[in-house]
PDB file with SEQRES, HELIX, SHEET and CRYST1 records, atoms N, CA, C and O in Angstrom:
SEQRES   1 A   44  ARG ILE THR THR GLY LYS TYR PHE VAL GLN ASN GLY ASN          
SEQRES   2 A   44  THR VAL LEU PRO PHE SER ILE GLU ALA ASN HIS ALA ILE          
SEQRES   3 A   44  MET ASP GLY TYR HIS MET GLY LEU PHE PHE GLN GLN PHE          
SEQRES   4 A   44  GLU SER GLU SER LYS                                          
HELIX    1 AA1 GLY A   29  GLU A   42  1                                  14    
CRYST1    1.000    1.000    1.000  90.00  90.00  90.00 P 1           1          
ATOM      1  N   ARG A   1     -22.969 -29.200 -37.555  1.00  0.00           N  
ATOM      2  CA  ARG A   1     -21.695 -28.802 -38.139  1.00  0.00           C  
ATOM      3  C   ARG A   1     -23.063 -27.590 -38.462  1.00  0.00           C  
ATOM      4  O   ARG A   1     -24.263 -27.491 -38.209  1.00  0.00           O  
ATOM      5  N   ILE A   2     -22.088 -26.881 -39.105  1.00  0.00           N  
ATOM      6  CA  ILE A   2     -22.716 -25.386 -39.835  1.00  0.00           C  
ATOM      7  C   ILE A   2     -21.753 -25.268 -41.047  1.00  0.00           C  
ATOM      8  O   ILE A   2     -20.576 -24.909 -41.008  1.00  0.00           O  
ATOM      9  N   THR A   3     -22.425 -25.612 -42.050  1.00  0.00           N  
ATOM     10  CA  THR A   3     -22.283 -25.398 -43.242  1.00  0.00           C  
ATOM     11  C   THR A   3     -22.561 -23.996 -44.424  1.00  0.00           C  
ATOM     12  O   THR A   3     -23.727 -23.727 -44.716  1.00  0.00           O  
ATOM     13  N   THR A   4     -21.342 -23.131 -45.070  1.00  0.00           N  
ATOM     14  CA  THR A   4     -22.126 -22.191 -45.972  1.00  0.00           C  
ATOM     15  C   THR A   4     -21.566 -22.686 -47.544  1.00  0.00           C  
ATOM     16  O   THR A   4     -20.835 -23.612 -47.896  1.00  0.00           O  
ATOM     17  N   GLY A   5     -22.229 -21.677 -48.244  1.00  0.00           N  
ATOM     18  CA  GLY A   5     -22.159 -21.695 -50.300  1.00  0.00           C  
ATOM     19  C   GLY A   5     -21.635 -20.793 -49.715  1.00  0.00           C  
ATOM     20  O   GLY A   5     -21.058 -20.386 -48.706  1.00  0.00           O  
ATOM     21  N   LYS A   6     -22.136 -20.554 -50.962  1.00  0.00           N  
ATOM     22  CA  LYS A   6     -21.306 -19.114 -51.830  1.00  0.00           C  
ATOM     23  C   LYS A   6     -22.441 -17.979 -51.459  1.00  0.00           C  
ATOM     24  O   LYS A   6     -23.631 -18.294 -51.460  1.00  0.00           O  
ATOM     25  N   TYR A   7     -22.062 -16.795 -51.178  1.00  0.00           N  
ATOM     26  CA  TYR A   7     -23.608 -15.651 -51.606  1.00  0.00           C  
ATOM     27  C   TYR A   7     -23.932 -15.307 -52.693  1.00  0.00           C  
ATOM     28  O   TYR A   7     -23.053 -15.690 -53.465  1.00  0.00           O  
ATOM     29  N   PHE A   8     -24.565 -14.886 -53.122  1.00  0.00           N  
ATOM     30  CA  PHE A   8     -25.069 -14.684 -54.752  1.00  0.00           C  
ATOM     31  C   PHE A   8     -26.487 -13.696 -54.584  1.00  0.00           C  
ATOM     32  O   PHE A   8     -27.393 -14.112 -53.862  1.00  0.00           O  
ATOM     33  N   VAL A   9     -26.611 -12.480 -55.230  1.00  0.00           N  
ATOM     34  CA  VAL A   9     -27.554 -12.443 -55.787  1.00  0.00           C  
ATOM     35  C   VAL A   9     -28.821 -12.533 -56.558  1.00  0.00           C  
ATOM     36  O   VAL A   9     -28.796 -12.855 -57.746  1.00  0.00           O  
ATOM     37  N   GLN A  10     -29.842 -12.284 -55.984  1.00  0.00           N  
ATOM     38  CA  GLN A  10     -31.673 -12.609 -57.209  1.00  0.00           C  
ATOM     39  C   GLN A  10     -32.273 -12.294 -56.400  1.00  0.00           C  
ATOM     40  O   GLN A  10     -32.477 -12.496 -55.203  1.00  0.00           O  
ATOM     41  N   ASN A  11     -32.717 -11.465 -57.586  1.00  0.00           N  
ATOM     42  CA  ASN A  11     -34.380 -10.740 -57.519  1.00  0.00           C  
ATOM     43  C   ASN A  11     -33.783  -9.559 -56.700  1.00  0.00           C  
ATOM     44  O   ASN A  11     -34.682  -8.856 -56.238  1.00  0.00           O  
ATOM     45  N   GLY A  12     -31.972  -8.946 -56.243  1.00  0.00           N  
ATOM     46  CA  GLY A  12     -32.136  -7.425 -55.319  1.00  0.00           C  
ATOM     47  C   GLY A  12     -31.636  -8.022 -53.852  1.00  0.00           C  
ATOM     48  O   GLY A  12     -31.048  -7.404 -52.964  1.00  0.00           O  
ATOM     49  N   ASN A  13     -32.040  -9.375 -53.869  1.00  0.00           N  
ATOM     50  CA  ASN A  13     -31.603  -9.384 -52.252  1.00  0.00           C  
ATOM     51  C   ASN A  13     -30.604 -10.731 -52.412  1.00  0.00           C  
ATOM     52  O   ASN A  13     -30.661 -11.742 -53.111  1.00  0.00           O  
ATOM     53  N   THR A  14     -29.579 -10.180 -51.321  1.00  0.00           N  
ATOM     54  CA  THR A  14     -28.476 -11.120 -51.136  1.00  0.00           C  
ATOM     55  C   THR A  14     -28.667 -12.708 -50.428  1.00  0.00           C  
ATOM     56  O   THR A  14     -28.974 -12.618 -49.239  1.00  0.00           O  
ATOM     57  N   VAL A  15     -28.581 -13.717 -50.781  1.00  0.00           N  
ATOM     58  CA  VAL A  15     -28.745 -14.623 -50.635  1.00  0.00           C  
ATOM     59  C   VAL A  15     -27.268 -15.458 -50.378  1.00  0.00           C  
ATOM     60  O   VAL A  15     -26.267 -15.431 -51.093  1.00  0.00           O  
ATOM     61  N   LEU A  16     -27.532 -16.345 -48.872  1.00  0.00           N  
ATOM     62  CA  LEU A  16     -26.307 -17.184 -48.338  1.00  0.00           C  
ATOM     63  C   LEU A  16     -27.451 -18.234 -48.175  1.00  0.00           C  
ATOM     64  O   LEU A  16     -28.459 -18.202 -47.469  1.00  0.00           O  
ATOM     65  N   PRO A  17     -26.819 -19.502 -49.350  1.00  0.00           N  
ATOM     66  CA  PRO A  17     -27.002 -20.744 -48.562  1.00  0.00           C  
ATOM     67  C   PRO A  17     -26.907 -21.236 -47.510  1.00  0.00           C  
ATOM     68  O   PRO A  17     -25.951 -20.572 -47.109  1.00  0.00           O  
ATOM     69  N   PHE A  18     -27.232 -22.159 -46.382  1.00  0.00           N  
ATOM     70  CA  PHE A  18     -26.219 -22.734 -45.229  1.00  0.00           C  
ATOM     71  C   PHE A  18     -27.193 -23.564 -44.367  1.00  0.00           C  
ATOM     72  O   PHE A  18     -28.393 -23.428 -44.128  1.00  0.00           O  
ATOM     73  N   SER A  19     -26.174 -24.561 -43.941  1.00  0.00           N  
ATOM     74  CA  SER A  19     -27.732 -26.175 -43.322  1.00  0.00           C  
ATOM     75  C   SER A  19     -26.820 -26.177 -42.438  1.00  0.00           C  
ATOM     76  O   SER A  19     -25.715 -25.650 -42.309  1.00  0.00           O  
ATOM     77  N   ILE A  20     -27.737 -27.141 -41.611  1.00  0.00           N  
ATOM     78  CA  ILE A  20     -27.322 -27.821 -40.091  1.00  0.00           C  
ATOM     79  C   ILE A  20     -27.525 -28.990 -39.959  1.00  0.00           C  
ATOM     80  O   ILE A  20     -28.702 -29.332 -40.069  1.00  0.00           O  
ATOM     81  N   GLU A  21     -26.776 -29.769 -39.754  1.00  0.00           N  
ATOM     82  CA  GLU A  21     -26.241 -30.779 -39.556  1.00  0.00           C  
ATOM     83  C   GLU A  21     -26.808 -31.124 -37.787  1.00  0.00           C  
ATOM     84  O   GLU A  21     -26.684 -30.462 -36.756  1.00  0.00           O  
ATOM     85  N   ALA A  22     -27.063 -31.657 -37.901  1.00  0.00           N  
ATOM     86  CA  ALA A  22     -26.925 -31.379 -36.322  1.00  0.00           C  
ATOM     87  C   ALA A  22     -27.188 -33.340 -35.406  1.00  0.00           C  
ATOM     88  O   ALA A  22     -27.915 -34.113 -36.031  1.00  0.00           O  
ATOM     89  N   ASN A  23     -26.507 -33.889 -33.958  1.00  0.00           N  
ATOM     90  CA  ASN A  23     -27.426 -34.977 -33.652  1.00  0.00           C  
ATOM     91  C   ASN A  23     -28.774 -34.498 -32.889  1.00  0.00           C  
ATOM     92  O   ASN A  23     -29.091 -33.607 -32.100  1.00  0.00           O  
ATOM     93  N   HIS A  24     -29.491 -35.757 -33.667  1.00  0.00           N  
ATOM     94  CA  HIS A  24     -31.168 -35.405 -32.664  1.00  0.00           C  
ATOM     95  C   HIS A  24     -31.061 -35.865 -30.810  1.00  0.00           C  
ATOM     96  O   HIS A  24     -31.849 -35.665 -29.886  1.00  0.00           O  
ATOM     97  N   ALA A  25     -30.220 -36.286 -30.848  1.00  0.00           N  
ATOM     98  CA  ALA A  25     -29.546 -36.725 -29.561  1.00  0.00           C  
ATOM     99  C   ALA A  25     -29.550 -35.140 -28.268  1.00  0.00           C  
ATOM    100  O   ALA A  25     -30.009 -34.883 -27.155  1.00  0.00           O  
ATOM    101  N   ILE A  26     -28.802 -34.521 -29.238  1.00  0.00           N  
ATOM    102  CA  ILE A  26     -28.215 -33.264 -28.444  1.00  0.00           C  
ATOM    103  C   ILE A  26     -29.830 -32.159 -29.000  1.00  0.00           C  
ATOM    104  O   ILE A  26     -30.452 -31.647 -28.069  1.00  0.00           O  
ATOM    105  N   MET A  27     -30.247 -31.951 -30.164  1.00  0.00           N  
ATOM    106  CA  MET A  27     -30.752 -31.181 -29.816  1.00  0.00           C  
ATOM    107  C   MET A  27     -31.859 -30.792 -31.179  1.00  0.00           C  
ATOM    108  O   MET A  27     -31.419 -30.458 -32.279  1.00  0.00           O  
ATOM    109  N   ASP A  28     -32.966 -30.878 -30.951  1.00  0.00           N  
ATOM    110  CA  ASP A  28     -34.269 -31.111 -32.312  1.00  0.00           C  
ATOM    111  C   ASP A  28     -34.473 -30.319 -33.329  1.00  0.00           C  
ATOM    112  O   ASP A  28     -33.576 -29.652 -33.844  1.00  0.00           O  
ATOM    113  N   GLY A  29     -35.454 -30.323 -33.637  1.00  0.00           N  
ATOM    114  CA  GLY A  29     -36.506 -29.653 -35.248  1.00  0.00           C  
ATOM    115  C   GLY A  29     -36.516 -28.000 -34.064  1.00  0.00           C  
ATOM    116  O   GLY A  29     -35.836 -26.998 -34.289  1.00  0.00           O  
ATOM    117  N   TYR A  30     -37.382 -28.166 -32.991  1.00  0.00           N  
ATOM    118  CA  TYR A  30     -37.652 -26.821 -32.137  1.00  0.00           C  
ATOM    119  C   TYR A  30     -35.895 -25.652 -31.978  1.00  0.00           C  
ATOM    120  O   TYR A  30     -35.710 -24.478 -32.299  1.00  0.00           O  
ATOM    121  N   HIS A  31     -35.111 -26.506 -31.467  1.00  0.00           N  
ATOM    122  CA  HIS A  31     -33.701 -25.580 -31.381  1.00  0.00           C  
ATOM    123  C   HIS A  31     -33.544 -25.134 -32.516  1.00  0.00           C  
ATOM    124  O   HIS A  31     -33.528 -23.910 -32.639  1.00  0.00           O  
ATOM    125  N   MET A  32     -33.394 -25.910 -33.595  1.00  0.00           N  
ATOM    126  CA  MET A  32     -33.167 -25.355 -35.189  1.00  0.00           C  
ATOM    127  C   MET A  32     -34.021 -23.983 -35.318  1.00  0.00           C  
ATOM    128  O   MET A  32     -33.405 -22.921 -35.411  1.00  0.00           O  
ATOM    129  N   GLY A  33     -35.159 -23.999 -35.322  1.00  0.00           N  
ATOM    130  CA  GLY A  33     -36.153 -23.325 -35.612  1.00  0.00           C  
ATOM    131  C   GLY A  33     -35.951 -22.079 -34.500  1.00  0.00           C  
ATOM    132  O   GLY A  33     -36.114 -21.011 -35.091  1.00  0.00           O  
ATOM    133  N   LEU A  34     -35.780 -21.968 -33.701  1.00  0.00           N  
ATOM    134  CA  LEU A  34     -34.961 -21.270 -32.966  1.00  0.00           C  
ATOM    135  C   LEU A  34     -34.084 -20.419 -33.951  1.00  0.00           C  
ATOM    136  O   LEU A  34     -34.308 -19.460 -34.688  1.00  0.00           O  
ATOM    137  N   PHE A  35     -32.941 -21.218 -33.631  1.00  0.00           N  
ATOM    138  CA  PHE A  35     -31.646 -20.684 -34.187  1.00  0.00           C  
ATOM    139  C   PHE A  35     -31.724 -19.432 -35.732  1.00  0.00           C  
ATOM    140  O   PHE A  35     -31.242 -18.308 -35.871  1.00  0.00           O  
ATOM    141  N   PHE A  36     -32.652 -20.402 -36.767  1.00  0.00           N  
ATOM    142  CA  PHE A  36     -32.782 -19.990 -38.066  1.00  0.00           C  
ATOM    143  C   PHE A  36     -33.815 -18.433 -37.267  1.00  0.00           C  
ATOM    144  O   PHE A  36     -33.410 -17.332 -37.640  1.00  0.00           O  
ATOM    145  N   GLN A  37     -34.413 -18.434 -36.773  1.00  0.00           N  
ATOM    146  CA  GLN A  37     -35.626 -17.011 -36.653  1.00  0.00           C  
ATOM    147  C   GLN A  37     -34.455 -16.178 -35.923  1.00  0.00           C  
ATOM    148  O   GLN A  37     -34.675 -15.047 -36.358  1.00  0.00           O  
ATOM    149  N   GLN A  38     -33.438 -16.080 -35.145  1.00  0.00           N  
ATOM    150  CA  GLN A  38     -32.456 -15.507 -34.601  1.00  0.00           C  
ATOM    151  C   GLN A  38     -31.746 -15.249 -35.888  1.00  0.00           C  
ATOM    152  O   GLN A  38     -31.646 -14.090 -36.290  1.00  0.00           O  
ATOM    153  N   PHE A  39     -31.227 -16.285 -36.587  1.00  0.00           N  
ATOM    154  CA  PHE A  39     -30.216 -15.823 -37.384  1.00  0.00           C  
ATOM    155  C   PHE A  39     -30.791 -14.831 -38.860  1.00  0.00           C  
ATOM    156  O   PHE A  39     -30.001 -14.209 -39.569  1.00  0.00           O  
ATOM    157  N   GLU A  40     -32.156 -14.865 -39.072  1.00  0.00           N  
ATOM    158  CA  GLU A  40     -33.019 -14.458 -39.640  1.00  0.00           C  
ATOM    159  C   GLU A  40     -33.230 -12.477 -39.515  1.00  0.00           C  
ATOM    160  O   GLU A  40     -33.068 -11.478 -40.217  1.00  0.00           O  
ATOM    161  N   SER A  41     -33.717 -12.885 -38.030  1.00  0.00           N  
ATOM    162  CA  SER A  41     -33.573 -11.392 -37.645  1.00  0.00           C  
ATOM    163  C   SER A  41     -32.503 -10.232 -36.963  1.00  0.00           C  
ATOM    164  O   SER A  41     -32.606  -9.094 -36.505  1.00  0.00           O  
ATOM    165  N   GLU A  42     -31.152 -11.477 -37.236  1.00  0.00           N  
ATOM    166  CA  GLU A  42     -30.124 -10.516 -37.168  1.00  0.00           C  
ATOM    167  C   GLU A  42     -29.374 -10.101 -38.465  1.00  0.00           C  
ATOM    168  O   GLU A  42     -28.601  -9.144 -38.419  1.00  0.00           O  
ATOM    169  N   SER A  43     -29.609 -10.906 -39.818  1.00  0.00           N  
ATOM    170  CA  SER A  43     -29.225 -10.621 -40.503  1.00  0.00           C  
ATOM    171  C   SER A  43     -30.227  -9.582 -41.680  1.00  0.00           C  
ATOM    172  O   SER A  43     -30.030  -9.333 -42.869  1.00  0.00           O  
ATOM    173  N   LYS A  44     -31.091  -9.244 -40.942  1.00  0.00           N  
ATOM    174  CA  LYS A  44     -31.552  -8.055 -42.114  1.00  0.00           C  
ATOM    175  C   LYS A  44     -31.235  -6.754 -41.547  1.00  0.00           C  
ATOM    176  O   LYS A  44     -31.468  -5.728 -42.187  1.00  0.00           O  
TER     177      LYS A  44                                                      
END                                                                             
């Protein structure tokens, strides 16, 4: 499950809080790390 919050501007940057909830039997922290890296690079 991916949940997003309301975006806001902080110190001149637009911030979008979000979280991921996943079953550890399907994915682990490594896969979430890959997702966050890709998400961050795509949103710049």
